[in-house]
mmCIF file of C-alpha atoms and ligand atoms in Angstrom:
data_model
loop_
_atom_site.group_PDB
_atom_site.id
_atom_site.type_symbol
_atom_site.label_atom_id
_atom_site.label_comp_id
_atom_site.label_asym_id
_atom_site.label_seq_id
_atom_site.Cartn_x
_atom_site.Cartn_y
_atom_site.Cartn_z
ATOM 1 C CA MET A 1 -76.256 -112.900 -24.821
ATOM 2 C CA LYS A 2 -74.979 -115.309 -27.500
ATOM 3 C CA LYS A 3 -71.281 -116.150 -27.285
ATOM 4 C CA ILE A 4 -69.676 -116.656 -30.648
ATOM 5 C CA ALA A 5 -66.630 -118.461 -31.996
ATOM 6 C CA LEU A 6 -65.826 -116.902 -35.346
ATOM 7 C CA LEU A 7 -63.669 -119.123 -37.572
ATOM 8 C CA GLY A 8 -62.174 -117.102 -40.426
ATOM 9 C CA SER A 9 -62.625 -113.672 -38.838
ATOM 10 C CA THR A 10 -60.462 -111.746 -41.318
ATOM 11 C CA GLY A 11 -62.301 -112.839 -44.471
ATOM 12 C CA SER A 12 -65.247 -111.045 -46.012
ATOM 13 C CA ILE A 13 -67.925 -112.950 -44.029
ATOM 14 C CA GLY A 14 -65.810 -112.777 -40.868
ATOM 15 C CA GLN A 15 -65.487 -108.996 -41.039
ATOM 16 C CA GLN A 16 -69.191 -108.531 -41.718
ATOM 17 C CA THR A 17 -70.039 -110.852 -38.817
ATOM 18 C CA LEU A 18 -67.994 -108.602 -36.543
ATOM 19 C CA ASP A 19 -69.918 -105.558 -37.874
ATOM 20 C CA ILE A 20 -73.127 -107.209 -36.683
ATOM 21 C CA VAL A 21 -71.592 -108.018 -33.294
ATOM 22 C CA ALA A 22 -70.344 -104.438 -32.937
ATOM 23 C CA ASN A 23 -73.810 -103.089 -33.742
ATOM 24 C CA ASN A 24 -75.497 -105.402 -31.224
ATOM 25 C CA PRO A 25 -73.238 -105.548 -28.156
ATOM 26 C CA GLU A 26 -76.195 -106.384 -25.905
ATOM 27 C CA LEU A 27 -76.959 -109.516 -27.982
ATOM 28 C CA PHE A 28 -73.580 -110.947 -29.002
ATOM 29 C CA SER A 29 -70.062 -111.288 -27.680
ATOM 30 C CA VAL A 30 -66.998 -112.829 -29.283
ATOM 31 C CA GLU A 31 -65.324 -115.708 -27.420
ATOM 32 C CA VAL A 32 -62.969 -116.937 -30.130
ATOM 33 C CA LEU A 33 -61.437 -115.447 -33.265
ATOM 34 C CA THR A 34 -59.432 -117.508 -35.744
ATOM 35 C CA ALA A 35 -57.673 -116.536 -38.958
ATOM 36 C CA ASN A 36 -55.420 -118.172 -41.484
ATOM 37 C CA ASN A 37 -52.721 -115.630 -42.315
ATOM 38 C CA ASN A 38 -53.899 -112.038 -41.955
ATOM 39 C CA VAL A 39 -52.060 -111.254 -38.708
ATOM 40 C CA ASP A 40 -52.512 -107.482 -38.651
ATOM 41 C CA LEU A 41 -56.269 -107.587 -39.044
ATOM 42 C CA LEU A 42 -56.595 -110.459 -36.568
ATOM 43 C CA ILE A 43 -54.656 -108.474 -33.956
ATOM 44 C CA ALA A 44 -56.767 -105.350 -34.544
ATOM 45 C CA GLN A 45 -59.971 -107.394 -34.244
ATOM 46 C CA ALA A 46 -58.759 -109.072 -31.043
ATOM 47 C CA ILE A 47 -57.934 -105.711 -29.454
ATOM 48 C CA LYS A 48 -61.340 -104.331 -30.407
ATOM 49 C CA PHE A 49 -63.512 -107.337 -29.468
ATOM 50 C CA GLN A 50 -61.442 -108.767 -26.573
ATOM 51 C CA PRO A 51 -62.170 -112.476 -27.154
ATOM 52 C CA ASN A 52 -60.985 -115.112 -24.684
ATOM 53 C CA VAL A 53 -58.993 -116.950 -27.316
ATOM 54 C CA VAL A 54 -57.345 -116.138 -30.631
ATOM 55 C CA VAL A 55 -55.960 -118.789 -32.987
ATOM 56 C CA ILE A 56 -53.711 -118.125 -35.949
ATOM 57 C CA SER A 57 -53.717 -121.073 -38.299
ATOM 58 C CA ASN A 58 -50.281 -120.328 -39.797
ATOM 59 C CA GLU A 59 -47.920 -121.393 -36.998
ATOM 60 C CA GLU A 60 -45.057 -119.234 -38.307
ATOM 61 C CA LYS A 61 -47.076 -116.171 -37.359
ATOM 62 C CA TYR A 62 -47.790 -117.234 -33.790
ATOM 63 C CA LEU A 63 -45.110 -115.078 -32.149
ATOM 64 C CA ARG A 64 -46.273 -111.872 -33.819
ATOM 65 C CA VAL A 65 -49.823 -112.385 -32.613
ATOM 66 C CA LYS A 66 -48.690 -113.484 -29.151
ATOM 67 C CA GLU A 67 -46.455 -110.428 -28.694
ATOM 68 C CA ALA A 68 -49.053 -107.966 -29.940
ATOM 69 C CA LEU A 69 -51.688 -109.340 -27.565
ATOM 70 C CA THR A 70 -49.439 -109.720 -24.490
ATOM 71 C CA PRO A 71 -50.959 -106.653 -22.739
ATOM 72 C CA TYR A 72 -54.442 -108.214 -22.935
ATOM 73 C CA PRO A 73 -56.041 -111.175 -21.135
ATOM 74 C CA ILE A 74 -56.334 -113.096 -24.435
ATOM 75 C CA LYS A 75 -54.995 -116.627 -24.928
ATOM 76 C CA VAL A 76 -53.177 -117.138 -28.215
ATOM 77 C CA TYR A 77 -52.768 -120.486 -29.979
ATOM 78 C CA ALA A 78 -51.604 -121.579 -33.438
ATOM 79 C CA GLY A 79 -52.323 -124.362 -35.909
ATOM 80 C CA CYS A 80 -55.275 -126.230 -37.392
ATOM 81 C CA GLU A 81 -55.573 -128.635 -34.462
ATOM 82 C CA ALA A 82 -55.944 -125.664 -32.090
ATOM 83 C CA ILE A 83 -58.828 -124.354 -34.214
ATOM 84 C CA ALA A 84 -60.537 -127.727 -34.054
ATOM 85 C CA GLN A 85 -60.054 -127.774 -30.252
ATOM 86 C CA VAL A 86 -61.218 -124.282 -29.322
ATOM 87 C CA VAL A 87 -64.660 -124.787 -30.869
ATOM 88 C CA GLU A 88 -65.359 -127.255 -28.056
ATOM 89 C CA MET A 89 -64.967 -124.609 -25.318
ATOM 90 C CA GLY A 90 -67.856 -124.701 -22.853
ATOM 91 C CA THR A 91 -68.426 -120.944 -23.071
ATOM 92 C CA ILE A 92 -69.336 -120.979 -26.782
ATOM 93 C CA ASP A 93 -72.971 -121.044 -27.954
ATOM 94 C CA THR A 94 -72.595 -120.588 -31.705
ATOM 95 C CA VAL A 95 -69.751 -121.368 -34.094
ATOM 96 C CA VAL A 96 -69.673 -119.238 -37.238
ATOM 97 C CA THR A 97 -67.770 -121.184 -39.920
ATOM 98 C CA ALA A 98 -66.480 -118.511 -42.280
ATOM 99 C CA MET A 99 -63.187 -120.009 -43.390
ATOM 100 C CA VAL A 100 -62.552 -120.934 -47.023
ATOM 101 C CA GLY A 101 -62.683 -124.440 -48.470
ATOM 102 C CA PHE A 102 -61.961 -127.898 -47.108
ATOM 103 C CA SER A 103 -60.313 -126.479 -43.972
ATOM 104 C CA GLY A 104 -63.806 -125.975 -42.545
ATOM 105 C CA LEU A 105 -64.587 -129.678 -42.363
ATOM 106 C CA LEU A 106 -62.761 -130.882 -39.240
ATOM 107 C CA PRO A 107 -63.552 -127.891 -36.973
ATOM 108 C CA THR A 108 -67.223 -128.119 -37.997
ATOM 109 C CA ILE A 109 -67.310 -131.812 -37.083
ATOM 110 C CA ARG A 110 -65.774 -131.058 -33.680
ATOM 111 C CA ALA A 111 -68.205 -128.206 -33.042
ATOM 112 C CA ILE A 112 -71.201 -130.402 -33.876
ATOM 113 C CA LYS A 113 -69.922 -133.179 -31.627
ATOM 114 C CA ALA A 114 -69.587 -130.592 -28.837
ATOM 115 C CA GLY A 115 -73.247 -129.648 -29.367
ATOM 116 C CA LYS A 116 -72.633 -126.115 -30.651
ATOM 117 C CA GLN A 117 -75.095 -124.364 -32.905
ATOM 118 C CA ILE A 118 -73.510 -123.875 -36.335
ATOM 119 C CA ALA A 119 -73.926 -120.725 -38.423
ATOM 120 C CA LEU A 120 -72.596 -122.118 -41.684
ATOM 121 C CA ALA A 121 -70.882 -119.879 -44.205
ATOM 122 C CA ASN A 122 -68.334 -122.504 -45.243
ATOM 123 C CA LYS A 123 -70.490 -124.317 -47.805
ATOM 124 C CA GLU A 124 -67.576 -126.581 -48.784
ATOM 125 C CA THR A 125 -68.126 -128.507 -45.546
ATOM 126 C CA LEU A 126 -71.531 -129.703 -46.795
ATOM 127 C CA VAL A 127 -70.272 -130.147 -50.351
ATOM 128 C CA VAL A 128 -67.421 -132.414 -49.260
ATOM 129 C CA ALA A 129 -69.176 -134.488 -46.620
ATOM 130 C CA GLY A 130 -72.834 -133.512 -46.449
ATOM 131 C CA ASP A 131 -74.008 -136.997 -45.486
ATOM 132 C CA LEU A 132 -71.573 -137.214 -42.588
ATOM 133 C CA ILE A 133 -72.302 -133.691 -41.337
ATOM 134 C CA THR A 134 -76.082 -134.027 -41.468
ATOM 135 C CA ARG A 135 -75.964 -137.419 -39.728
ATOM 136 C CA LEU A 136 -73.810 -135.932 -36.965
ATOM 137 C CA ALA A 137 -76.021 -132.873 -36.603
ATOM 138 C CA ILE A 138 -79.096 -135.084 -36.129
ATOM 139 C CA ALA A 139 -77.280 -137.340 -33.656
ATOM 140 C CA HIS A 140 -76.103 -134.365 -31.567
ATOM 141 C CA ARG A 141 -79.329 -132.362 -32.001
ATOM 142 C CA VAL A 142 -77.385 -129.465 -33.483
ATOM 143 C CA GLU A 143 -79.014 -126.836 -35.666
ATOM 144 C CA ILE A 144 -77.171 -125.794 -38.820
ATOM 145 C CA LEU A 145 -78.226 -122.269 -39.741
ATOM 146 C CA PRO A 146 -77.226 -121.245 -43.260
ATOM 147 C CA ILE A 147 -75.426 -117.955 -43.831
ATOM 148 C CA ASP A 148 -75.310 -118.413 -47.593
ATOM 149 C CA SER A 149 -77.884 -115.877 -48.867
ATOM 150 C CA GLU A 150 -79.786 -118.379 -51.045
ATOM 151 C CA HIS A 151 -80.065 -120.942 -48.269
ATOM 152 C CA SER A 152 -80.997 -118.298 -45.730
ATOM 153 C CA ALA A 153 -83.778 -117.318 -48.146
ATOM 154 C CA ILE A 154 -85.027 -120.902 -48.405
ATOM 155 C CA PHE A 155 -84.731 -121.387 -44.656
ATOM 156 C CA GLN A 156 -86.882 -118.276 -44.140
ATOM 157 C CA CYS A 157 -89.446 -119.414 -46.751
ATOM 158 C CA LEU A 158 -89.732 -122.789 -44.987
ATOM 159 C CA MET A 159 -90.432 -121.343 -41.550
ATOM 160 C CA GLY A 160 -93.879 -122.512 -40.450
ATOM 161 C CA GLU A 161 -94.194 -124.964 -43.366
ATOM 162 C CA ALA A 162 -94.335 -128.774 -43.257
ATOM 163 C CA GLU A 163 -91.289 -130.442 -44.833
ATOM 164 C CA THR A 164 -93.540 -132.745 -46.849
ATOM 165 C CA SER A 165 -95.295 -129.817 -48.556
ATOM 166 C CA VAL A 166 -92.175 -128.758 -50.509
ATOM 167 C CA GLU A 167 -92.359 -129.538 -54.231
ATOM 168 C CA LYS A 168 -89.087 -127.923 -55.226
ATOM 169 C CA ILE A 169 -86.761 -125.038 -54.468
ATOM 170 C CA ILE A 170 -85.513 -122.451 -56.944
ATOM 171 C CA LEU A 171 -82.026 -121.142 -56.277
ATOM 172 C CA THR A 172 -81.454 -117.776 -57.896
ATOM 173 C CA CYS A 173 -78.112 -116.985 -59.484
ATOM 174 C CA SER A 174 -76.813 -113.606 -60.647
ATOM 175 C CA GLY A 175 -75.077 -115.302 -63.571
ATOM 176 C CA GLY A 176 -71.781 -113.689 -62.580
ATOM 177 C CA PRO A 177 -69.744 -111.282 -64.721
ATOM 178 C CA PHE A 178 -69.770 -113.526 -67.836
ATOM 179 C CA HIS A 179 -73.475 -114.238 -68.159
ATOM 180 C CA GLY A 180 -74.514 -113.796 -71.816
ATOM 181 C CA LYS A 181 -70.946 -113.852 -73.170
ATOM 182 C CA THR A 182 -70.050 -116.183 -76.060
ATOM 183 C CA ALA A 183 -67.883 -119.288 -75.545
ATOM 184 C CA GLU A 184 -64.986 -117.505 -77.325
ATOM 185 C CA GLN A 185 -65.237 -114.460 -75.085
ATOM 186 C CA ILE A 186 -65.259 -116.641 -71.974
ATOM 187 C CA GLU A 187 -62.185 -118.527 -73.194
ATOM 188 C CA ASN A 188 -60.014 -115.437 -72.846
ATOM 189 C CA VAL A 189 -61.260 -113.653 -69.734
ATOM 190 C CA THR A 190 -58.654 -112.269 -67.359
ATOM 191 C CA VAL A 191 -58.330 -112.711 -63.598
ATOM 192 C CA ARG A 192 -59.260 -109.075 -63.118
ATOM 193 C CA GLU A 193 -62.480 -109.475 -65.145
ATOM 194 C CA ALA A 194 -63.396 -112.645 -63.250
ATOM 195 C CA LEU A 195 -62.880 -110.896 -59.909
ATOM 196 C CA ASN A 196 -65.301 -108.129 -60.855
ATOM 197 C CA HIS A 197 -68.661 -109.480 -59.641
ATOM 198 C CA PRO A 198 -71.640 -107.323 -60.689
ATOM 199 C CA ASN A 199 -73.685 -107.501 -57.445
ATOM 200 C CA TRP A 200 -71.872 -109.053 -54.508
ATOM 201 C CA GLU A 201 -68.724 -108.017 -52.662
ATOM 202 C CA MET A 202 -66.956 -111.256 -51.672
ATOM 203 C CA GLY A 203 -63.561 -112.913 -51.184
ATOM 204 C CA ALA A 204 -61.442 -113.974 -54.191
ATOM 205 C CA LYS A 205 -62.184 -117.739 -54.063
ATOM 206 C CA ILE A 206 -65.961 -117.383 -53.993
ATOM 207 C CA THR A 207 -65.905 -114.582 -56.586
ATOM 208 C CA ILE A 208 -64.166 -116.873 -59.087
ATOM 209 C CA ASP A 209 -66.533 -119.681 -58.105
ATOM 210 C CA SER A 210 -69.424 -117.322 -58.874
ATOM 211 C CA ALA A 211 -67.981 -116.485 -62.298
ATOM 212 C CA THR A 212 -67.619 -120.199 -63.221
ATOM 213 C CA LEU A 213 -71.014 -121.080 -61.627
ATOM 214 C CA MET A 214 -69.108 -123.495 -59.368
ATOM 215 C CA ASN A 215 -70.507 -121.532 -56.457
ATOM 216 C CA LYS A 216 -74.070 -122.174 -57.664
ATOM 217 C CA GLY A 217 -73.226 -125.824 -58.196
ATOM 218 C CA PHE A 218 -71.923 -126.076 -54.640
ATOM 219 C CA GLU A 219 -75.075 -124.328 -53.433
ATOM 220 C CA VAL A 220 -77.197 -126.991 -55.161
ATOM 221 C CA ILE A 221 -75.312 -129.645 -53.184
ATOM 222 C CA GLU A 222 -75.471 -127.556 -49.998
ATOM 223 C CA ALA A 223 -79.264 -127.237 -50.425
ATOM 224 C CA LYS A 224 -79.703 -130.983 -50.813
ATOM 225 C CA TRP A 225 -78.121 -131.590 -47.418
ATOM 226 C CA LEU A 226 -79.538 -128.612 -45.541
ATOM 227 C CA PHE A 227 -83.119 -129.229 -46.606
ATOM 228 C CA GLY A 228 -83.162 -132.985 -47.322
ATOM 229 C CA LEU A 229 -84.039 -132.654 -51.030
ATOM 230 C CA LYS A 230 -83.654 -134.886 -54.074
ATOM 231 C CA PRO A 231 -81.483 -133.489 -56.906
ATOM 232 C CA GLU A 232 -84.563 -133.142 -59.154
ATOM 233 C CA GLN A 233 -86.193 -130.876 -56.537
ATOM 234 C CA ILE A 234 -83.439 -128.273 -56.886
ATOM 235 C CA GLU A 235 -83.628 -125.826 -59.780
ATOM 236 C CA VAL A 236 -81.331 -122.938 -60.672
ATOM 237 C CA VAL A 237 -82.571 -119.817 -62.428
ATOM 238 C CA ILE A 238 -80.505 -116.806 -63.504
ATOM 239 C CA HIS A 239 -81.817 -113.596 -61.929
ATOM 240 C CA PRO A 240 -79.205 -110.903 -62.650
ATOM 241 C CA GLN A 241 -80.739 -108.324 -60.285
ATOM 242 C CA SER A 242 -79.932 -110.467 -57.190
ATOM 243 C CA ILE A 243 -82.969 -109.144 -55.299
ATOM 244 C CA ILE A 244 -84.868 -112.436 -55.006
ATOM 245 C CA HIS A 245 -82.449 -114.526 -52.969
ATOM 246 C CA SER A 246 -84.260 -117.835 -53.644
ATOM 247 C CA MET A 247 -87.723 -119.407 -53.633
ATOM 248 C CA VAL A 248 -89.674 -122.440 -52.484
ATOM 249 C CA GLN A 249 -92.512 -123.955 -54.508
ATOM 250 C CA PHE A 250 -95.036 -125.918 -52.470
ATOM 251 C CA CYS A 251 -97.264 -128.889 -53.358
ATOM 252 C CA ASP A 252 -100.226 -126.584 -54.084
ATOM 253 C CA GLY A 253 -98.207 -124.602 -56.649
ATOM 254 C CA SER A 254 -97.811 -121.630 -54.329
ATOM 255 C CA ILE A 255 -94.337 -120.032 -54.346
ATOM 256 C CA LYS A 256 -92.665 -118.126 -51.518
ATOM 257 C CA ALA A 257 -89.651 -115.898 -52.181
ATOM 258 C CA GLN A 258 -87.334 -113.978 -49.880
ATOM 259 C CA LEU A 259 -86.177 -110.604 -51.175
ATOM 260 C CA GLY A 260 -83.794 -107.894 -50.121
ATOM 261 C CA LEU A 261 -80.775 -105.915 -51.232
ATOM 262 C CA PRO A 262 -77.699 -108.061 -51.953
ATOM 263 C CA ASP A 263 -75.921 -107.500 -48.639
ATOM 264 C CA MET A 264 -74.399 -110.460 -46.781
ATOM 265 C CA ARG A 265 -74.988 -108.740 -43.450
ATOM 266 C CA LEU A 266 -78.701 -109.660 -43.799
ATOM 267 C CA PRO A 267 -78.272 -113.455 -43.863
ATOM 268 C CA ILE A 268 -75.436 -113.261 -41.303
ATOM 269 C CA GLN A 269 -77.595 -111.253 -38.923
ATOM 270 C CA PHE A 270 -80.537 -113.596 -39.469
ATOM 271 C CA ALA A 271 -78.430 -116.653 -38.601
ATOM 272 C CA LEU A 272 -76.930 -114.999 -35.516
ATOM 273 C CA GLY A 273 -80.232 -113.703 -34.236
ATOM 274 C CA TYR A 274 -82.362 -116.751 -35.106
ATOM 275 C CA PRO A 275 -85.144 -117.284 -34.130
ATOM 276 C CA VAL A 276 -85.421 -113.538 -33.445
ATOM 277 C CA ARG A 277 -85.257 -110.906 -36.195
ATOM 278 C CA ILE A 278 -83.061 -108.004 -35.165
ATOM 279 C CA GLN A 279 -83.952 -104.435 -36.093
ATOM 280 C CA ASN A 280 -81.236 -102.652 -38.075
ATOM 281 C CA GLU A 281 -80.519 -99.474 -40.034
ATOM 282 C CA LEU A 282 -79.244 -101.144 -43.226
ATOM 283 C CA PRO A 283 -80.553 -99.693 -46.532
ATOM 284 C CA ARG A 284 -84.014 -100.944 -47.598
ATOM 285 C CA PHE A 285 -84.978 -102.280 -51.020
ATOM 286 C CA ASN A 286 -87.386 -100.108 -52.993
ATOM 287 C CA PHE A 287 -89.321 -101.853 -55.791
ATOM 288 C CA LEU A 288 -89.526 -98.621 -57.779
ATOM 289 C CA ASP A 289 -85.725 -98.483 -58.018
ATOM 290 C CA CYS A 290 -85.743 -101.892 -59.721
ATOM 291 C CA PRO A 291 -88.912 -102.134 -61.816
ATOM 292 C CA THR A 292 -87.747 -105.147 -63.856
ATOM 293 C CA PHE A 293 -86.900 -108.607 -62.587
ATOM 294 C CA SER A 294 -85.687 -111.030 -65.255
ATOM 295 C CA PHE A 295 -85.144 -114.788 -65.296
ATOM 296 C CA THR A 296 -83.329 -117.141 -67.692
ATOM 297 C CA ALA A 297 -82.024 -120.696 -67.595
ATOM 298 C CA PRO A 298 -78.327 -121.213 -66.766
ATOM 299 C CA ASP A 299 -76.092 -122.349 -69.649
ATOM 300 C CA THR A 300 -74.494 -125.546 -68.379
ATOM 301 C CA LYS A 301 -72.585 -126.058 -71.641
ATOM 302 C CA LYS A 302 -70.636 -122.835 -71.217
ATOM 303 C CA PHE A 303 -70.494 -123.159 -67.443
ATOM 304 C CA ARG A 304 -69.607 -126.836 -67.007
ATOM 305 C CA ASN A 305 -69.081 -126.634 -63.254
ATOM 306 C CA LEU A 306 -72.827 -126.424 -62.648
ATOM 307 C CA ALA A 307 -73.391 -129.598 -64.679
ATOM 308 C CA LEU A 308 -70.560 -131.322 -62.794
ATOM 309 C CA SER A 309 -72.264 -130.505 -59.490
ATOM 310 C CA TYR A 310 -75.506 -132.149 -60.570
ATOM 311 C CA GLU A 311 -73.515 -135.157 -61.731
ATOM 312 C CA ALA A 312 -71.816 -135.344 -58.332
ATOM 313 C CA LEU A 313 -75.185 -135.016 -56.640
ATOM 314 C CA TYR A 314 -76.874 -137.773 -58.677
ATOM 315 C CA LYS A 315 -73.939 -140.198 -58.373
ATOM 316 C CA GLY A 316 -73.173 -139.310 -54.742
ATOM 317 C CA GLY A 317 -70.311 -140.965 -52.849
ATOM 318 C CA ASN A 318 -67.030 -139.051 -52.814
ATOM 319 C CA LEU A 319 -67.587 -137.274 -56.166
ATOM 320 C CA ALA A 320 -68.494 -133.884 -54.687
ATOM 321 C CA CYS A 321 -65.415 -134.120 -52.472
ATOM 322 C CA VAL A 322 -63.292 -134.699 -55.607
ATOM 323 C CA LEU A 323 -64.934 -131.748 -57.338
ATOM 324 C CA ASN A 324 -64.342 -129.436 -54.378
ATOM 325 C CA ALA A 325 -60.686 -130.429 -53.959
ATOM 326 C CA ALA A 326 -59.888 -130.115 -57.663
ATOM 327 C CA ASN A 327 -61.692 -126.796 -57.782
ATOM 328 C CA GLU A 328 -59.698 -125.353 -54.866
ATOM 329 C CA VAL A 329 -56.524 -126.184 -56.797
ATOM 330 C CA THR A 330 -57.740 -124.960 -60.188
ATOM 331 C CA VAL A 331 -59.126 -121.671 -58.849
ATOM 332 C CA LYS A 332 -55.798 -120.972 -57.172
ATOM 333 C CA ALA A 333 -53.985 -121.791 -60.427
ATOM 334 C CA PHE A 334 -56.289 -119.454 -62.355
ATOM 335 C CA LEU A 335 -55.691 -116.655 -59.837
ATOM 336 C CA ASN A 336 -51.939 -117.251 -60.312
ATOM 337 C CA GLU A 337 -52.463 -117.081 -64.089
ATOM 338 C CA GLN A 338 -51.247 -120.672 -64.594
ATOM 339 C CA ILE A 339 -54.410 -121.865 -66.344
ATOM 340 C CA SER A 340 -57.226 -120.230 -68.318
ATOM 341 C CA PHE A 341 -60.737 -119.610 -67.015
ATOM 342 C CA THR A 342 -62.299 -122.503 -68.953
ATOM 343 C CA GLU A 343 -59.570 -124.908 -67.857
ATOM 344 C CA ILE A 344 -60.897 -124.667 -64.301
ATOM 345 C CA ALA A 345 -63.936 -126.789 -65.161
ATOM 346 C CA LYS A 346 -61.999 -129.003 -67.605
ATOM 347 C CA ILE A 347 -59.500 -130.073 -64.947
ATOM 348 C CA ASN A 348 -62.268 -130.438 -62.340
ATOM 349 C CA GLU A 349 -64.041 -132.825 -64.710
ATOM 350 C CA LEU A 350 -60.877 -134.843 -65.360
ATOM 351 C CA ALA A 351 -60.417 -135.253 -61.613
ATOM 352 C CA MET A 352 -63.979 -136.556 -61.270
ATOM 353 C CA GLU A 353 -63.306 -139.084 -64.040
ATOM 354 C CA ASN A 354 -59.986 -140.270 -62.639
ATOM 355 C CA ILE A 355 -60.142 -140.361 -58.841
ATOM 356 C CA PRO A 356 -61.478 -143.750 -57.651
ATOM 357 C CA TYR A 357 -65.170 -143.631 -56.769
ATOM 358 C CA ILE A 358 -66.231 -144.584 -53.250
ATOM 359 C CA SER A 359 -69.977 -145.065 -52.850
ATOM 360 C CA GLN A 360 -70.263 -144.778 -49.047
ATOM 361 C CA PRO A 361 -67.272 -142.811 -47.804
ATOM 362 C CA GLU A 362 -66.393 -142.297 -44.153
ATOM 363 C CA LEU A 363 -64.340 -139.397 -42.807
ATOM 364 C CA ASN A 364 -61.018 -141.030 -43.650
ATOM 365 C CA ASP A 365 -62.134 -141.678 -47.239
ATOM 366 C CA TYR A 366 -62.977 -137.985 -47.577
ATOM 367 C CA LEU A 367 -59.561 -136.959 -46.279
ATOM 368 C CA GLU A 368 -57.848 -139.380 -48.693
ATOM 369 C CA THR A 369 -60.053 -138.343 -51.612
ATOM 370 C CA ASP A 370 -59.345 -134.679 -50.968
ATOM 371 C CA LYS A 371 -55.606 -135.332 -50.999
ATOM 372 C CA ALA A 372 -55.692 -137.495 -54.126
ATOM 373 C CA ALA A 373 -57.822 -135.027 -56.101
ATOM 374 C CA ARG A 374 -55.523 -132.140 -55.191
ATOM 375 C CA ILE A 375 -52.429 -134.062 -56.304
ATOM 376 C CA PHE A 376 -54.169 -135.084 -59.529
ATOM 377 C CA ALA A 377 -55.143 -131.489 -60.386
ATOM 378 C CA GLU A 378 -51.750 -130.111 -59.384
ATOM 379 C CA GLU A 379 -49.969 -132.599 -61.659
ATOM 380 C CA ILE A 380 -52.064 -131.602 -64.665
ATOM 381 C CA ILE A 381 -51.358 -127.934 -64.006
ATOM 382 C CA LEU A 382 -47.651 -128.613 -63.579
ATOM 383 C CA LYS A 383 -47.520 -130.464 -66.923
ATOM 384 C CA LYS A 384 -49.258 -127.564 -68.602
ATOM 385 C CA THR A 385 -46.926 -124.913 -67.227
ATOM 386 C CA HIS A 386 -43.706 -126.799 -68.072
HETATM 387 MG MG1 MG B 1 -74.692 -117.780 -52.083
#
């Protein structure tokens, strides 16, 4: 029985993780649930799964959660520091990091230091501070199991292979809803259009990131850290069918791919069950339903965020942290209709040009960089809207 702390239980990945737990009660139990704001769903999940501890990040909502769970033997805490603390509980085997953005960094660090296995859905943690996280994971002999579908695919392709035999990896990308559109068309897309992803059902932040190719850019950075690759070993190819989840090319020219229907429950279940594959009743892919697979190169002129990610990867230091922080601000501003779709990448790029570069950042530098980049992006947006 694996005991799980699920950080971000009310989001898309969090809910699907609980589906897997509910379908496999003999394999998994929930020790901890945490959520940011969605009190009603958190309460319902706590009543259903009976964890030991529930944490609501927004402290103003503590009393509502506490009152609702009074009849049950569930401890209730509030605040970010509480989230970072509960991951250290002795009863936890695996921490699933399914929260959004920079907020994943500190709890993930604490969980690694406490020796917990990490099932990583919060890719921003590796984007912001991949060097720090991978160093810590090695020092504490902690496994980081990717939940991101592309990285789960690569992880599966690498099983049984020597690290030195990898020539390159090929991350597949659906292209998002605006693949093939002209620059003028992209200029004027609406929030509603950007939220309408062709293949994947996901939360709002990652859906916008998929439309701008920021998500793919972050995945390039995530792959570097997870698999110890050089930037030139990571390639992105547009595959609009989203059936091949990614590929590895080996030193003999042989290529392995992992395929399946685009359903996040597959990589989540793989990470939770690892090293064992768990039988399930999810729909199966049939090749005859999808006779054509197509592949094209991504357009990094139209989708600048992907180019910015490679720049951050080649230059290193705190640049990816700047990009992530600016992007969290710009995506929020786009969702609030304060800036246009193409301004997301423009402001991200300005932040990368203007925030002081630090070549070998430590944790405190990352925290400072994150703050500075947010303020920088917010000020540009404020000037634009006034
Ligand atoms: Mg992905």
